[in-house]
């Protein structure tokens, strides 16, 4: 029986590659607008509340109308400023922009415990390599175990 690969399932063993834009294909304005819309859609609160929290945390005015403009693909000339993205992600409990940008650059992001697990695994591999090198040196010095 032949297995069919689910297109929604990521292959954990493929090496991420950066997206190389084709000439004229590097304008991400519509994608940014759609990302804002998606983040707002899944925020679990209405746009008035998102705007209020962003205003409170930033110390300057962020209105519901600004959120509407940022999330409209028809108004891609009114994209969210880069300095507002971390605040939008914080208020909406999202990593969508971070994940998208890292994907474009050919990477993957780990958060929380997953990041600690990755660091722990890296240190274990380093330890194993050092121990193997030390065993090899002992053999070369005639001090086999």
XYZ file of C-alpha atoms in Angstrom:
145
model
C 0.000 0.000 0.000
C 1.413 3.372 -1.027
C 1.305 6.176 1.533
C 0.070 9.563 0.399
C 1.863 12.522 1.961
C -0.409 14.991 3.709
C 0.463 18.441 2.256
C -0.297 20.092 5.625
C 2.296 17.964 7.447
C 5.789 19.421 7.597
C 8.718 17.136 6.954
C 10.843 17.447 10.080
C 13.958 16.281 8.287
C 14.010 18.669 5.355
C 16.440 21.537 5.590
C 14.582 24.865 5.321
C 15.648 26.973 2.358
C 15.194 30.729 1.943
C 12.531 31.889 -0.454
C 14.260 33.535 -3.401
C 11.925 36.105 -4.939
C 11.677 36.293 -8.685
C 12.075 39.711 -10.307
C 8.962 41.658 -9.384
C 7.898 38.971 -6.907
C 9.460 40.476 -3.814
C 6.596 42.814 -2.973
C 4.955 41.227 0.057
C 2.454 44.033 0.724
C -0.664 41.931 0.090
C 0.726 39.014 2.121
C 1.452 41.374 5.033
C -2.118 42.705 4.900
C -3.485 39.171 4.845
C -1.261 38.215 7.789
C -2.574 41.162 9.829
C -6.126 40.102 8.978
C -5.400 36.514 10.011
C -3.792 37.577 13.297
C -6.765 39.813 14.090
C -9.260 37.108 13.099
C -7.738 34.636 15.565
C -7.050 37.150 18.345
C -10.031 36.133 20.454
C -11.093 39.778 20.861
C -12.518 42.461 18.626
C -10.444 45.070 16.826
C -11.467 47.815 19.257
C -9.939 45.835 22.122
C -6.788 45.036 20.112
C -6.412 48.745 19.273
C -6.949 49.734 22.920
C -4.344 47.271 24.186
C -1.830 48.286 21.518
C -2.400 51.960 22.402
C -1.986 51.242 26.103
C 1.242 49.288 25.617
C 2.816 51.563 22.991
C 1.903 54.857 24.653
C 0.503 56.296 21.439
C -2.754 56.005 19.547
C -3.531 52.886 17.551
C -7.089 52.985 16.256
C -9.470 50.335 14.993
C -9.404 52.172 11.653
C -5.612 51.707 11.487
C -6.084 47.972 12.073
C -8.713 47.896 9.318
C -6.340 49.622 6.871
C -3.404 47.383 7.792
C -5.494 44.239 7.262
C -7.025 45.208 3.913
C -5.284 43.703 0.859
C -6.996 46.418 -1.180
C -5.081 49.003 0.847
C -1.644 47.371 0.683
C -0.113 50.849 0.519
C -1.152 51.165 4.194
C 0.802 48.176 5.562
C 1.529 47.867 9.245
C 4.842 49.526 10.188
C 7.510 46.997 11.130
C 7.911 48.519 14.590
C 4.226 47.696 15.323
C 4.444 43.994 14.404
C 5.893 42.723 17.720
C 3.221 44.633 19.618
C 0.432 43.203 17.429
C 1.795 39.702 17.985
C 2.023 40.285 21.728
C -1.508 41.641 22.080
C -2.993 38.932 19.829
C -0.901 36.070 21.293
C 0.456 35.195 17.861
C 3.732 34.270 16.196
C 2.406 34.432 12.640
C 4.627 37.295 11.464
C 7.736 35.922 13.139
C 7.156 32.462 11.667
C 6.454 33.918 8.213
C 9.590 36.087 8.170
C 11.811 33.269 9.433
C 10.305 30.949 6.800
C 11.141 33.497 4.071
C 14.738 33.569 5.280
C 15.021 29.765 5.375
C 14.636 29.001 9.038
C 12.387 27.569 11.701
C 11.527 29.062 15.059
C 11.311 27.290 18.407
C 9.475 28.856 21.344
C 9.511 28.182 25.083
C 10.372 24.637 26.124
C 10.925 23.633 22.494
C 13.771 26.178 22.288
C 15.310 24.820 25.495
C 15.011 21.243 24.192
C 16.814 22.261 20.998
C 19.633 23.891 22.974
C 19.873 20.853 25.256
C 20.139 18.547 22.221
C 22.836 20.760 20.717
C 24.871 20.602 23.940
C 24.472 16.815 24.080
C 25.801 16.481 20.521
C 28.747 18.722 21.431
C 29.472 16.588 24.522
C 29.313 13.362 22.497
C 31.695 14.810 19.883
C 34.163 15.930 22.565
C 34.046 12.504 24.248
C 34.680 10.760 20.903
C 37.606 13.105 20.203
C 39.037 12.416 23.668
C 38.781 8.634 23.107
C 40.564 9.031 19.762
C 43.350 11.050 21.395
C 43.772 8.396 24.110
C 44.138 5.740 21.409
C 46.765 7.859 19.619
C 48.637 8.310 22.901
C 48.532 4.530 23.519
C 46.199 4.780 26.491
C 43.338 2.690 25.176
C 40.438 2.132 27.563
